[in-house]
PDB file of N, CA and C in Angstrom:
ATOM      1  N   UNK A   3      -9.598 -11.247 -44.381  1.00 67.00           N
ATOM      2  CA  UNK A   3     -10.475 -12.405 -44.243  1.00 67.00           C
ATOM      3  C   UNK A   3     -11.488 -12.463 -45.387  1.00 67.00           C
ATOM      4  N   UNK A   4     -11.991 -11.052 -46.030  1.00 75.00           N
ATOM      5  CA  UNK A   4     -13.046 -10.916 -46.097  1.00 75.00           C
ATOM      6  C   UNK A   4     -12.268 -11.728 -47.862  1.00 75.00           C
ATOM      7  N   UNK A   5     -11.032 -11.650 -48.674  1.00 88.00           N
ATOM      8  CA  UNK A   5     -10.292 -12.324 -49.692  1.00 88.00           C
ATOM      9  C   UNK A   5     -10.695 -13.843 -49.488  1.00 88.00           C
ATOM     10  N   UNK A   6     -10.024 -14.289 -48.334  1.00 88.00           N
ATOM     11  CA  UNK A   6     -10.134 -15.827 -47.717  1.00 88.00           C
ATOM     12  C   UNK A   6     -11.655 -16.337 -48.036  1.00 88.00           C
ATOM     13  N   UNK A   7     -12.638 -15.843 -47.724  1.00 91.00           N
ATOM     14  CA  UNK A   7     -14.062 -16.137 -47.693  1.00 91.00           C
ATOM     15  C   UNK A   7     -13.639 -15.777 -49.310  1.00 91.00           C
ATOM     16  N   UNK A   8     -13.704 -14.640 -50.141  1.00 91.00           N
ATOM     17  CA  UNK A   8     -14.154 -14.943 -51.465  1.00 91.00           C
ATOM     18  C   UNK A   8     -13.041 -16.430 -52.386  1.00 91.00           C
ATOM     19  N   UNK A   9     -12.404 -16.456 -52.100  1.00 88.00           N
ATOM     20  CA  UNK A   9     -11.364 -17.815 -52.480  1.00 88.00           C
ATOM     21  C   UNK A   9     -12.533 -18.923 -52.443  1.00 88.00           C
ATOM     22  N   UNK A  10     -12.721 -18.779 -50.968  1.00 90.00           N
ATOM     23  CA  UNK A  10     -13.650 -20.537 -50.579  1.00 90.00           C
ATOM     24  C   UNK A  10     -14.526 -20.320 -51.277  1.00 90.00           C
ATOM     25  N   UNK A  11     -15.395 -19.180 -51.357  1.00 92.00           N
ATOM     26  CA  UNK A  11     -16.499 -19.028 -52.221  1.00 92.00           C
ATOM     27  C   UNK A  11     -16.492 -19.602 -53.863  1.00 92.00           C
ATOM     28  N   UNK A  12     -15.229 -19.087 -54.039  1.00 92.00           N
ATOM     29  CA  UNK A  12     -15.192 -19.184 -55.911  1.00 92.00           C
ATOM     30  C   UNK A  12     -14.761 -20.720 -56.123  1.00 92.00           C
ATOM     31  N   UNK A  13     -14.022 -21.476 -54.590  1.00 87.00           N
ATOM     32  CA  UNK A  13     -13.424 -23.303 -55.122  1.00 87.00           C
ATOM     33  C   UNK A  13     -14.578 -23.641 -55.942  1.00 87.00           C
ATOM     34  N   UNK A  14     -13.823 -24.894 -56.943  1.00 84.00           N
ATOM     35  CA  UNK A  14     -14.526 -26.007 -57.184  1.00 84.00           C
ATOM     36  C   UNK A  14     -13.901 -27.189 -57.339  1.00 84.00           C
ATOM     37  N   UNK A  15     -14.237 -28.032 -57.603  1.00 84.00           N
ATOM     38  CA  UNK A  15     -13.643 -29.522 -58.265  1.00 84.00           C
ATOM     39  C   UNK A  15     -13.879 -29.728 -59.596  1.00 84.00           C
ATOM     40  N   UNK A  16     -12.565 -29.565 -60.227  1.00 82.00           N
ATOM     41  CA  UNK A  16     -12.723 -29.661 -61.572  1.00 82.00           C
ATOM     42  C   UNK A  16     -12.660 -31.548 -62.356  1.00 82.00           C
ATOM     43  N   UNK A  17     -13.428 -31.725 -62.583  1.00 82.00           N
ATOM     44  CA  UNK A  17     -14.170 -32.904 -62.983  1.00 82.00           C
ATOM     45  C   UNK A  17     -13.517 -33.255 -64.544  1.00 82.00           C
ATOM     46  N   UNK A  18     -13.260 -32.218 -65.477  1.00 86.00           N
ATOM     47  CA  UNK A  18     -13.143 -32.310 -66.755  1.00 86.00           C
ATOM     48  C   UNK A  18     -11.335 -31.536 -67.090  1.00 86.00           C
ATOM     49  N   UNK A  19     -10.697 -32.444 -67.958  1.00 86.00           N
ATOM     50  CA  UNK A  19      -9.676 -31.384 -68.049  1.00 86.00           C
ATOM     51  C   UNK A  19      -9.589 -31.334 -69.385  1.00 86.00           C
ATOM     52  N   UNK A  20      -8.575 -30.116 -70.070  1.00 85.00           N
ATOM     53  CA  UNK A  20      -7.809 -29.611 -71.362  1.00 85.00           C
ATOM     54  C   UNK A  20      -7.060 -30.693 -71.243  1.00 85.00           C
ATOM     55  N   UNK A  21      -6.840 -31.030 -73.272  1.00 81.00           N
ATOM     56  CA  UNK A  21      -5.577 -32.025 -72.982  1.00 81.00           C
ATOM     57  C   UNK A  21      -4.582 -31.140 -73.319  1.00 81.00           C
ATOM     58  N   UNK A  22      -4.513 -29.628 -73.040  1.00 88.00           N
ATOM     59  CA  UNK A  22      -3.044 -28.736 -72.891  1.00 88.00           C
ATOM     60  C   UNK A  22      -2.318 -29.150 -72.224  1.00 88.00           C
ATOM     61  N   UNK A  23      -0.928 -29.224 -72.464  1.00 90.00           N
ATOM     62  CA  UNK A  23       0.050 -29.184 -71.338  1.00 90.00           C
ATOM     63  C   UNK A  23       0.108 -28.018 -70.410  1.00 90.00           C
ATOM     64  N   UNK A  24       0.174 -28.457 -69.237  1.00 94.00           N
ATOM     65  CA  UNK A  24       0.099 -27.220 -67.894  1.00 94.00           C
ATOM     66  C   UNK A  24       1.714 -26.435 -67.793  1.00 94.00           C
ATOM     67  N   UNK A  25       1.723 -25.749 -67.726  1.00 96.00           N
ATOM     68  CA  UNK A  25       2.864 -24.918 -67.754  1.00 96.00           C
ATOM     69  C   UNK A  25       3.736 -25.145 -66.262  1.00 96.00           C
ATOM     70  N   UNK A  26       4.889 -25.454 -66.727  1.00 96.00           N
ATOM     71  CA  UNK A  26       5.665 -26.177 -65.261  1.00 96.00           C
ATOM     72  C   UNK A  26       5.834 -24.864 -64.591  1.00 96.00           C
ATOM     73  N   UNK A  27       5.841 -23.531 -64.825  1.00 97.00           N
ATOM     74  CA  UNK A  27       5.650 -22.619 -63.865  1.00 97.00           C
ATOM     75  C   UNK A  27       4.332 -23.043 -62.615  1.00 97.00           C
ATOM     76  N   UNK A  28       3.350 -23.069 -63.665  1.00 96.00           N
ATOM     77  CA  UNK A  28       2.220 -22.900 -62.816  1.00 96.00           C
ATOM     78  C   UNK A  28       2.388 -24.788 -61.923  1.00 96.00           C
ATOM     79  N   UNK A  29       2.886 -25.606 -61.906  1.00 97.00           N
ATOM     80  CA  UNK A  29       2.867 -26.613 -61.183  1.00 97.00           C
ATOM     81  C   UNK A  29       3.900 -26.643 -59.537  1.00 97.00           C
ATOM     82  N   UNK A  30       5.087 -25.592 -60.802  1.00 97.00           N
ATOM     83  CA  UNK A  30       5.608 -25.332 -59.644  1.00 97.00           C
ATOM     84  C   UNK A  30       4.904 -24.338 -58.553  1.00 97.00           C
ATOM     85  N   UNK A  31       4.507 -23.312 -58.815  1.00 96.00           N
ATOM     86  CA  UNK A  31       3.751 -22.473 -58.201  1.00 96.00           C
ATOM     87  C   UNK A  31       2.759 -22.927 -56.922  1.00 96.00           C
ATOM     88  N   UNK A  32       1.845 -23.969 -57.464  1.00 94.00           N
ATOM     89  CA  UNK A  32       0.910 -25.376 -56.797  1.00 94.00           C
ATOM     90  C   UNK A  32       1.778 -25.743 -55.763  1.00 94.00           C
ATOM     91  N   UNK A  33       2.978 -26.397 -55.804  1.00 96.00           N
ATOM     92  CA  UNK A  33       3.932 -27.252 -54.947  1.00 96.00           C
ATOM     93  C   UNK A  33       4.505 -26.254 -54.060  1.00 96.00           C
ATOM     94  N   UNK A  34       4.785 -25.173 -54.517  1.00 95.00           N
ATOM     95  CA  UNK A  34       5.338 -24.084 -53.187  1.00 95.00           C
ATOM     96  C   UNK A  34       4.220 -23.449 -52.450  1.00 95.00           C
ATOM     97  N   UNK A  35       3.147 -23.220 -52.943  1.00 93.00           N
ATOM     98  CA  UNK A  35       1.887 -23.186 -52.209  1.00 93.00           C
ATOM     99  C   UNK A  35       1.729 -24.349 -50.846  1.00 93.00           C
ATOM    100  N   UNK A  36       2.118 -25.422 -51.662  1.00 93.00           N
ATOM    101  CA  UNK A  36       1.293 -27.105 -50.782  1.00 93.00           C
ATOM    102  C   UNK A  36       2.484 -26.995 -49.598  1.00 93.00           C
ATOM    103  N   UNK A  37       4.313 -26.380 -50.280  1.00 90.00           N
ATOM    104  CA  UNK A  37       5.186 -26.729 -48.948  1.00 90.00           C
ATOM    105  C   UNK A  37       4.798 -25.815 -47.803  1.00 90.00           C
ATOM    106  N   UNK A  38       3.670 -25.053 -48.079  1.00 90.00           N
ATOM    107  CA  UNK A  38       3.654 -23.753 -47.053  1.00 90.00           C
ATOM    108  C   UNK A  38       2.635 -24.607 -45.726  1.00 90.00           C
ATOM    109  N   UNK A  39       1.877 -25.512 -46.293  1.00 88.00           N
ATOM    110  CA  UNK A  39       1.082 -26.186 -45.052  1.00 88.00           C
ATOM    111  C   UNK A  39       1.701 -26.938 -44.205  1.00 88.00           C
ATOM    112  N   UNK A  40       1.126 -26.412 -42.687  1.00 88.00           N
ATOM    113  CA  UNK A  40       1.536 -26.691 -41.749  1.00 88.00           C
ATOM    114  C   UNK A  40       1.749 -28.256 -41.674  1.00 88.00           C
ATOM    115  N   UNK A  41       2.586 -28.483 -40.745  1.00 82.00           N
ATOM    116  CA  UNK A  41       2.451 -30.137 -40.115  1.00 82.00           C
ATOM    117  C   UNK A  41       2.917 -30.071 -38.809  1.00 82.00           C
ATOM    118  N   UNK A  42       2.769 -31.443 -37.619  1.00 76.00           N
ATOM    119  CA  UNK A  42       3.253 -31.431 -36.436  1.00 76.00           C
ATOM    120  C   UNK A  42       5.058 -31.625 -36.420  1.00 76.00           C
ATOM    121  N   UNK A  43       4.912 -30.060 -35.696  1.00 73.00           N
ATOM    122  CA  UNK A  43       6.987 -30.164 -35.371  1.00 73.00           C
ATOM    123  C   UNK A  43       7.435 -29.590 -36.824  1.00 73.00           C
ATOM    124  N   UNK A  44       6.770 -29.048 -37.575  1.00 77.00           N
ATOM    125  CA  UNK A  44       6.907 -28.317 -39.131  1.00 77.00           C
ATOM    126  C   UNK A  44       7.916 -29.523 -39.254  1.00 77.00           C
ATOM    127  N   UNK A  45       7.284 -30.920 -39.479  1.00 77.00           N
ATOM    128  CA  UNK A  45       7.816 -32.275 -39.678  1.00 77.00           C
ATOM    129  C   UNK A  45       7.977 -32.487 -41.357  1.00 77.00           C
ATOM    130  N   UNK A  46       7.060 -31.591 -42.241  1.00 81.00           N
ATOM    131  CA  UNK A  46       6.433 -31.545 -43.471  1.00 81.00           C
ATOM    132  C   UNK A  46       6.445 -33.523 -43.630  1.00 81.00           C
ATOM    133  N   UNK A  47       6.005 -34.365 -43.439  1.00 82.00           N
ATOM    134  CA  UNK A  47       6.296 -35.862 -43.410  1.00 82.00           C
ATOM    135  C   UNK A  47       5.376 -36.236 -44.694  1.00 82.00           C
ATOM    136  N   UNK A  48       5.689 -35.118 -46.232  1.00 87.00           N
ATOM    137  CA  UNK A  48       4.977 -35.871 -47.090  1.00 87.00           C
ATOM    138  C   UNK A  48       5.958 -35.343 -48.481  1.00 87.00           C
ATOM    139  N   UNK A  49       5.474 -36.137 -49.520  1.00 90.00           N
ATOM    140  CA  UNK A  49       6.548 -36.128 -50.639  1.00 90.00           C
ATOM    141  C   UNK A  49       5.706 -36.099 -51.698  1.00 90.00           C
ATOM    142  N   UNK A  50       6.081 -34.977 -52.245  1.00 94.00           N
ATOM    143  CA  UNK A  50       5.357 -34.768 -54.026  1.00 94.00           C
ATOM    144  C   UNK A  50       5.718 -35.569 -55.027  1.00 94.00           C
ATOM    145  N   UNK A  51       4.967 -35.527 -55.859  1.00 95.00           N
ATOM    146  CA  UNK A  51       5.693 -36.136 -56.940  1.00 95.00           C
ATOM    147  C   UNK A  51       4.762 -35.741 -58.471  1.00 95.00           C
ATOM    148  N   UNK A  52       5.184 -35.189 -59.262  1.00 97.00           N
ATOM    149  CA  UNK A  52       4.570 -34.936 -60.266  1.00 97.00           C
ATOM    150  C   UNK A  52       4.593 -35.884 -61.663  1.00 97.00           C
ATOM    151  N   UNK A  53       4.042 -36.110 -61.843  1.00 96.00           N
ATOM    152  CA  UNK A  53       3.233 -37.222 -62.995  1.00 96.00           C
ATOM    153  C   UNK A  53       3.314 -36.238 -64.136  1.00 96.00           C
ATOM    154  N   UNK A  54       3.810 -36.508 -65.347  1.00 94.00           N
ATOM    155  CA  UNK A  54       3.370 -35.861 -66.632  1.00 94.00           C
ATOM    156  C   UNK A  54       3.274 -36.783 -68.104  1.00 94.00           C
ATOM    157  N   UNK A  55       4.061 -38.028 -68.002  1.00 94.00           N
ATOM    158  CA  UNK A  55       4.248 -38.705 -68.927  1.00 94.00           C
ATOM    159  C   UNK A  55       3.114 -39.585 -69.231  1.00 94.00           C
ATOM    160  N   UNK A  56       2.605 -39.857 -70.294  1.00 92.00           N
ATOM    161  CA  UNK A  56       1.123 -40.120 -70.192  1.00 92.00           C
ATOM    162  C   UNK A  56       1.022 -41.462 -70.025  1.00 92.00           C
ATOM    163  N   UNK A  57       2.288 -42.642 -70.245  1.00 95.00           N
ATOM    164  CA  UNK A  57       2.206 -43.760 -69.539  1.00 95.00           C
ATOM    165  C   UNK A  57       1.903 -43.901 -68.216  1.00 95.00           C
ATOM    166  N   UNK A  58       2.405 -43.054 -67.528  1.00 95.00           N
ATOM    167  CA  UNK A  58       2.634 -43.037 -66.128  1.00 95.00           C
ATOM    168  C   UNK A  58       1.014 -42.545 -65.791  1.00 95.00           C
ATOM    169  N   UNK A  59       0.391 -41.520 -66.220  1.00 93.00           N
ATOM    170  CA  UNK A  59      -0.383 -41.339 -65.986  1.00 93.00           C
ATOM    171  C   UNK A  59      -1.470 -42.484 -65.869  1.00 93.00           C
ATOM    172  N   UNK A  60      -1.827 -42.868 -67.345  1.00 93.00           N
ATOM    173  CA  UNK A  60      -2.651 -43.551 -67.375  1.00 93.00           C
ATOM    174  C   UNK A  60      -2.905 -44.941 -66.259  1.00 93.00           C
ATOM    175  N   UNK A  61      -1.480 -45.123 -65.719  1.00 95.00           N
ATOM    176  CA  UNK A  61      -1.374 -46.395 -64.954  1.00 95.00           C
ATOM    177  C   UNK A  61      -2.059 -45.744 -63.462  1.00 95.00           C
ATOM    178  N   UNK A  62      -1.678 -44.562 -63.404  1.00 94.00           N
ATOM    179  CA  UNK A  62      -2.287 -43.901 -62.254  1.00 94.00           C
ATOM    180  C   UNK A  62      -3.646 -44.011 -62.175  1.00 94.00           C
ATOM    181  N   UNK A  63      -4.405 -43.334 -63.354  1.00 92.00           N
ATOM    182  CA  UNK A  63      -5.865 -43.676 -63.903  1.00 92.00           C
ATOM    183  C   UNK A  63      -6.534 -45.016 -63.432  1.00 92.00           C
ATOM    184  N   UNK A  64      -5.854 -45.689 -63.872  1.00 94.00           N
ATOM    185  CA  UNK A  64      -6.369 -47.642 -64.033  1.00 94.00           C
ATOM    186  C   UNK A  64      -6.281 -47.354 -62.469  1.00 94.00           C
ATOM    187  N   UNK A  65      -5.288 -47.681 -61.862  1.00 93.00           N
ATOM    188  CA  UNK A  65      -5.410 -47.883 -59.902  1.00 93.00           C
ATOM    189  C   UNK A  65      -6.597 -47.157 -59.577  1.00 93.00           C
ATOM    190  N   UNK A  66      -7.249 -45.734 -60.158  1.00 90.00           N
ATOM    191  CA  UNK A  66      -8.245 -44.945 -59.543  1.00 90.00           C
ATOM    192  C   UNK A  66      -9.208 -45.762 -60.064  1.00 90.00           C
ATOM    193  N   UNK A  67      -9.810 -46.022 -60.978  1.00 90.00           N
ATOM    194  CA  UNK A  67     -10.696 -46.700 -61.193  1.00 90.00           C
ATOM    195  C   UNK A  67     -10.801 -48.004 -60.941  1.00 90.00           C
ATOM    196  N   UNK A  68      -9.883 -48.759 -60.793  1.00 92.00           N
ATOM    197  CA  UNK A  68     -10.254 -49.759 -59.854  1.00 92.00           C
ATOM    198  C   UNK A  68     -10.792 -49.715 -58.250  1.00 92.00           C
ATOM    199  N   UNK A  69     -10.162 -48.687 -57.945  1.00 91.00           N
ATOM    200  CA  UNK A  69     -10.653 -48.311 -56.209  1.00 91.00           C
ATOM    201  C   UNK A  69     -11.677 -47.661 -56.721  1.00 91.00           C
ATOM    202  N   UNK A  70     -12.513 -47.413 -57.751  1.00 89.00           N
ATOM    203  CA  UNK A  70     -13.379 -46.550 -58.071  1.00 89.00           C
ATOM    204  C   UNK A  70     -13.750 -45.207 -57.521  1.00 89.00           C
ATOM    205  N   UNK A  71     -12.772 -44.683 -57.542  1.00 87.00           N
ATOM    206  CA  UNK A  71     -12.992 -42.781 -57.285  1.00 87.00           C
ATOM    207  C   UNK A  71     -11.980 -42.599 -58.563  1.00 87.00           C
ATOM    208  N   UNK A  72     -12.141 -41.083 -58.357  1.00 84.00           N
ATOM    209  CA  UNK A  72     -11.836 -40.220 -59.804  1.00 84.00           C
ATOM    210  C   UNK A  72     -11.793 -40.594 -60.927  1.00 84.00           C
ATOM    211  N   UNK A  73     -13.277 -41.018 -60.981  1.00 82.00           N
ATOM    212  CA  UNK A  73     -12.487 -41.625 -62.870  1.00 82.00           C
ATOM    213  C   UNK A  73     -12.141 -40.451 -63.929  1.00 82.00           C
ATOM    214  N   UNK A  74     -12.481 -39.131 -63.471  1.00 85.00           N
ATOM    215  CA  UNK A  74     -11.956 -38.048 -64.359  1.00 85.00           C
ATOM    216  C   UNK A  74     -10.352 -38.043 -63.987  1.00 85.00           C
ATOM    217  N   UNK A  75      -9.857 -38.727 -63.541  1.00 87.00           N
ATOM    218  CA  UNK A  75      -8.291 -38.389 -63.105  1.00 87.00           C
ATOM    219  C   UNK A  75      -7.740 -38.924 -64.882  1.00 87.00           C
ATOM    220  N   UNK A  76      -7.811 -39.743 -65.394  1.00 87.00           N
ATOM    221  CA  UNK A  76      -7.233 -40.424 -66.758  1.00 87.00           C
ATOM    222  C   UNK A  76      -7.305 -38.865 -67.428  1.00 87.00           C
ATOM    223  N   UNK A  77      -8.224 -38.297 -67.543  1.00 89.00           N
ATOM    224  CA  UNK A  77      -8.123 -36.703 -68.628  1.00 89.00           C
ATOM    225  C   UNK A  77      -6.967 -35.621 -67.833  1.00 89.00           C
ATOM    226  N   UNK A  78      -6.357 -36.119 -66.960  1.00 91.00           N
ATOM    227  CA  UNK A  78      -5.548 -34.570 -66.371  1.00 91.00           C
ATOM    228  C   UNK A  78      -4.363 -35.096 -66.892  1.00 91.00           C
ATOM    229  N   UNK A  79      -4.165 -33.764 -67.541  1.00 93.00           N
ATOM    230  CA  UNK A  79      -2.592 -33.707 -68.244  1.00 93.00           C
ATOM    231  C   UNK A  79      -1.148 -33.404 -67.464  1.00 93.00           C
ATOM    232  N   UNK A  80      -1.984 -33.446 -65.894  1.00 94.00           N
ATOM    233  CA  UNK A  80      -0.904 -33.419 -64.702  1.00 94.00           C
ATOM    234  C   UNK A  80      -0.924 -33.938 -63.422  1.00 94.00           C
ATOM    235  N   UNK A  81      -0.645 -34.880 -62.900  1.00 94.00           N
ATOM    236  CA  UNK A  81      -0.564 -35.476 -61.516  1.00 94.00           C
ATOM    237  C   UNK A  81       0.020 -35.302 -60.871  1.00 94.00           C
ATOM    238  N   UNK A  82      -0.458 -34.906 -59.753  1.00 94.00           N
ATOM    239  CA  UNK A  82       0.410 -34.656 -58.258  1.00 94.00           C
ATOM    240  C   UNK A  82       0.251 -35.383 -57.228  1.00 94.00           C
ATOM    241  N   UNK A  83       0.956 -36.634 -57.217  1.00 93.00           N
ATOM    242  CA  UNK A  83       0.615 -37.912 -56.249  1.00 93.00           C
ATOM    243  C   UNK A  83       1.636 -37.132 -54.719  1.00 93.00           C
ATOM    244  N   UNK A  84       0.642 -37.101 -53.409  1.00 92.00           N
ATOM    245  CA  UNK A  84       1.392 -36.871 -52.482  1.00 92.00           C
ATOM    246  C   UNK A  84       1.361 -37.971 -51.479  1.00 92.00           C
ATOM    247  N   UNK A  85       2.850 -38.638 -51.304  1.00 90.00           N
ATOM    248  CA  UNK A  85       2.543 -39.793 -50.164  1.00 90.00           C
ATOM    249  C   UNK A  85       3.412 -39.128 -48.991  1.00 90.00           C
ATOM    250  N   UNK A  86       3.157 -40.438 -47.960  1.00 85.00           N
ATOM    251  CA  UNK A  86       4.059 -40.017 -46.638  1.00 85.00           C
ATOM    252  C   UNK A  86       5.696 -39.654 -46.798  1.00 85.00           C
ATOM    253  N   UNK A  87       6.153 -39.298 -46.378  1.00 78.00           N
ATOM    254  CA  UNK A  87       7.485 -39.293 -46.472  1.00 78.00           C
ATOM    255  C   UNK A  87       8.061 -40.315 -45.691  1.00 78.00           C
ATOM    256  N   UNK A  88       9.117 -41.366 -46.070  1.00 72.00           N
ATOM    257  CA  UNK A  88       9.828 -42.449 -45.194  1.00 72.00           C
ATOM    258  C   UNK A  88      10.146 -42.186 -43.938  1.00 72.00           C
ATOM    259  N   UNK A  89      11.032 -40.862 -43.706  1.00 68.00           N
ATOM    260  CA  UNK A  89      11.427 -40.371 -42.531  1.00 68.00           C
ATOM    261  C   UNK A  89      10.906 -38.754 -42.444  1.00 68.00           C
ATOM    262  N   UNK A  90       9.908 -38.065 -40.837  1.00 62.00           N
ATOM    263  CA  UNK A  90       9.597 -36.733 -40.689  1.00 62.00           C
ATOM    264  C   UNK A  90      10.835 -35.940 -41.096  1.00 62.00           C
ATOM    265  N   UNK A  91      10.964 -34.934 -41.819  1.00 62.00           N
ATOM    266  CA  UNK A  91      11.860 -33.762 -41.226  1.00 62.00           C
ATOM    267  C   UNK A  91      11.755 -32.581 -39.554  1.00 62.00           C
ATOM    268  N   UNK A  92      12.893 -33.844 -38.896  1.00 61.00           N
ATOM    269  CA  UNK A  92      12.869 -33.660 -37.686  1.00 61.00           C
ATOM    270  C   UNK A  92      14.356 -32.817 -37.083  1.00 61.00           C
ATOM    271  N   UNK A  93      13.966 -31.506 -36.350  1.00 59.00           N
ATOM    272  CA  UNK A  93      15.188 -31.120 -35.803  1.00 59.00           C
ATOM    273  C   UNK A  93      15.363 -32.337 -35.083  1.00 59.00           C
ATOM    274  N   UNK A  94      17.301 -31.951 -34.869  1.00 56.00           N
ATOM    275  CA  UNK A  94      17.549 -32.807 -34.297  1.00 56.00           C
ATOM    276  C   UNK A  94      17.084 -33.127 -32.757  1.00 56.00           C
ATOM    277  N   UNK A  95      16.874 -32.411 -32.013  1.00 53.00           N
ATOM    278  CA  UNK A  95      16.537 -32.654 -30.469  1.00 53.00           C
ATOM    279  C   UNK A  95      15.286 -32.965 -30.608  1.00 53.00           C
ATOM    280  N   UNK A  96      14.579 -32.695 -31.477  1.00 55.00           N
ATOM    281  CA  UNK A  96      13.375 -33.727 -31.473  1.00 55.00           C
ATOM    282  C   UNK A  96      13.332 -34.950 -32.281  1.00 55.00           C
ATOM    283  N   UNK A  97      14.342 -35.602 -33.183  1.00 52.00           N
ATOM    284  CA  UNK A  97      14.481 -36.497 -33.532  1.00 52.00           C
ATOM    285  C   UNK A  97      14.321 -38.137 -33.109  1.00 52.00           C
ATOM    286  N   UNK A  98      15.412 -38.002 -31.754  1.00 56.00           N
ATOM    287  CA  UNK A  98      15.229 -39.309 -30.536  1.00 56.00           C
ATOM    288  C   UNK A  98      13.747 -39.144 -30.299  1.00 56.00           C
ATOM    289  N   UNK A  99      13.537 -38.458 -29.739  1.00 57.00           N
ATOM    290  CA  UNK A  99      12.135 -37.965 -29.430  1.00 57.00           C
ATOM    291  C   UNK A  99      10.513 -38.740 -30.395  1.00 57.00           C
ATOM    292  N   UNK A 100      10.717 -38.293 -31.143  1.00 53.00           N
ATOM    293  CA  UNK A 100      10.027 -38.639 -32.576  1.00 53.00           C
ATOM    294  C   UNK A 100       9.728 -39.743 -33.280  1.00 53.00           C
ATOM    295  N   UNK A 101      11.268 -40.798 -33.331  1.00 56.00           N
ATOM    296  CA  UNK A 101      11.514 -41.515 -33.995  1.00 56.00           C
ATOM    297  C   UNK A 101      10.419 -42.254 -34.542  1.00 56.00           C
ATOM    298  N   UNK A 102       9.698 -42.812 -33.465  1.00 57.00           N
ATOM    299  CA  UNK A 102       8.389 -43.887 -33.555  1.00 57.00           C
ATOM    300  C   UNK A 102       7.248 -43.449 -33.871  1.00 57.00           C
ATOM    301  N   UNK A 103       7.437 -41.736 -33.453  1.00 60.00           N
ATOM    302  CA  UNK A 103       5.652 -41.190 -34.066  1.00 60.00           C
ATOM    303  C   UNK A 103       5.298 -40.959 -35.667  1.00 60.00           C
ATOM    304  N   UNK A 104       5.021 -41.648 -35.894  1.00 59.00           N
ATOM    305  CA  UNK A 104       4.081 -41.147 -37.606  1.00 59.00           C
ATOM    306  C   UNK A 104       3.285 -39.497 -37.062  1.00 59.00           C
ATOM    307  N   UNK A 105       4.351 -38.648 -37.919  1.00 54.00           N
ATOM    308  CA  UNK A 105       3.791 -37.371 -37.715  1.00 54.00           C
ATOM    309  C   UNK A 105       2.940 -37.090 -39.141  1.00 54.00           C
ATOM    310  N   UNK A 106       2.743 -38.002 -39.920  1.00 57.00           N
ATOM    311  CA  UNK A 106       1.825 -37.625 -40.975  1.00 57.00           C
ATOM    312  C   UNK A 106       0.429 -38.115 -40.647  1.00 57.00           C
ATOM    313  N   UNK A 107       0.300 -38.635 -39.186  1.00 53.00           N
ATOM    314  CA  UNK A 107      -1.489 -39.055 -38.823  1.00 53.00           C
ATOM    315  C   UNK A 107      -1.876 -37.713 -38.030  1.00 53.00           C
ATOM    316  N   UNK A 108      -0.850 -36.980 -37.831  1.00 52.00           N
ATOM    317  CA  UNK A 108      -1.057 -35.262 -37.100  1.00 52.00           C
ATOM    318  C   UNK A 108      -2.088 -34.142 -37.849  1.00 52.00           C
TER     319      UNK A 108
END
């Protein structure tokens, strides 16, 4: 625990980025971290997607600053947009079951 507490201790929000390219190890690394969080019915009901091309980026940028949050998002040399997933990953006997619940409001 006493690791867990120094982790939370040391977070921050990094505000400013390198215009280095991030090493696709370490992104991948990030994304197998993120598949480890829980969801209802281990449904995982969300979908990564990594951003690197700087068109793409920047268009990402413009949408944030129009909703006006992150305007430091335009400087990251890597995006990780996570949306819902179309359909939960549902065993099957809980599938019928399921169908209608949005397990990504869980």
């Amino acid at each position: 625990m006493t690791d867990f507490m120094q982790l939370a201790q040391q977070r921050y929000s990094c505000r400013k980025y390198s215009d280095r390219p991030v090493d696709p190890a370490l992104v991948e690394q990030c994304l197998a971290a993120a598949r480890l969080a829980p969801s209802a019915c281990n449904s995982q009901p969300w979908k990564y997607y990594v951003i690197t091309q700087a068109e793409q980026r920047a268009a990402i940028a413009a949408g944030m600053k129009e909703l006006k949050c992150n305007p430091f998002t335009a400087q990251a040399p890597v995006i990780i947009a996570v949306t819902e997933a179309e359909e939960p990953n549902l065993m099957p006997s809980l599938k019928e079951q399921g169908q209608s619940r949005r397990f990504s409001y869980f």
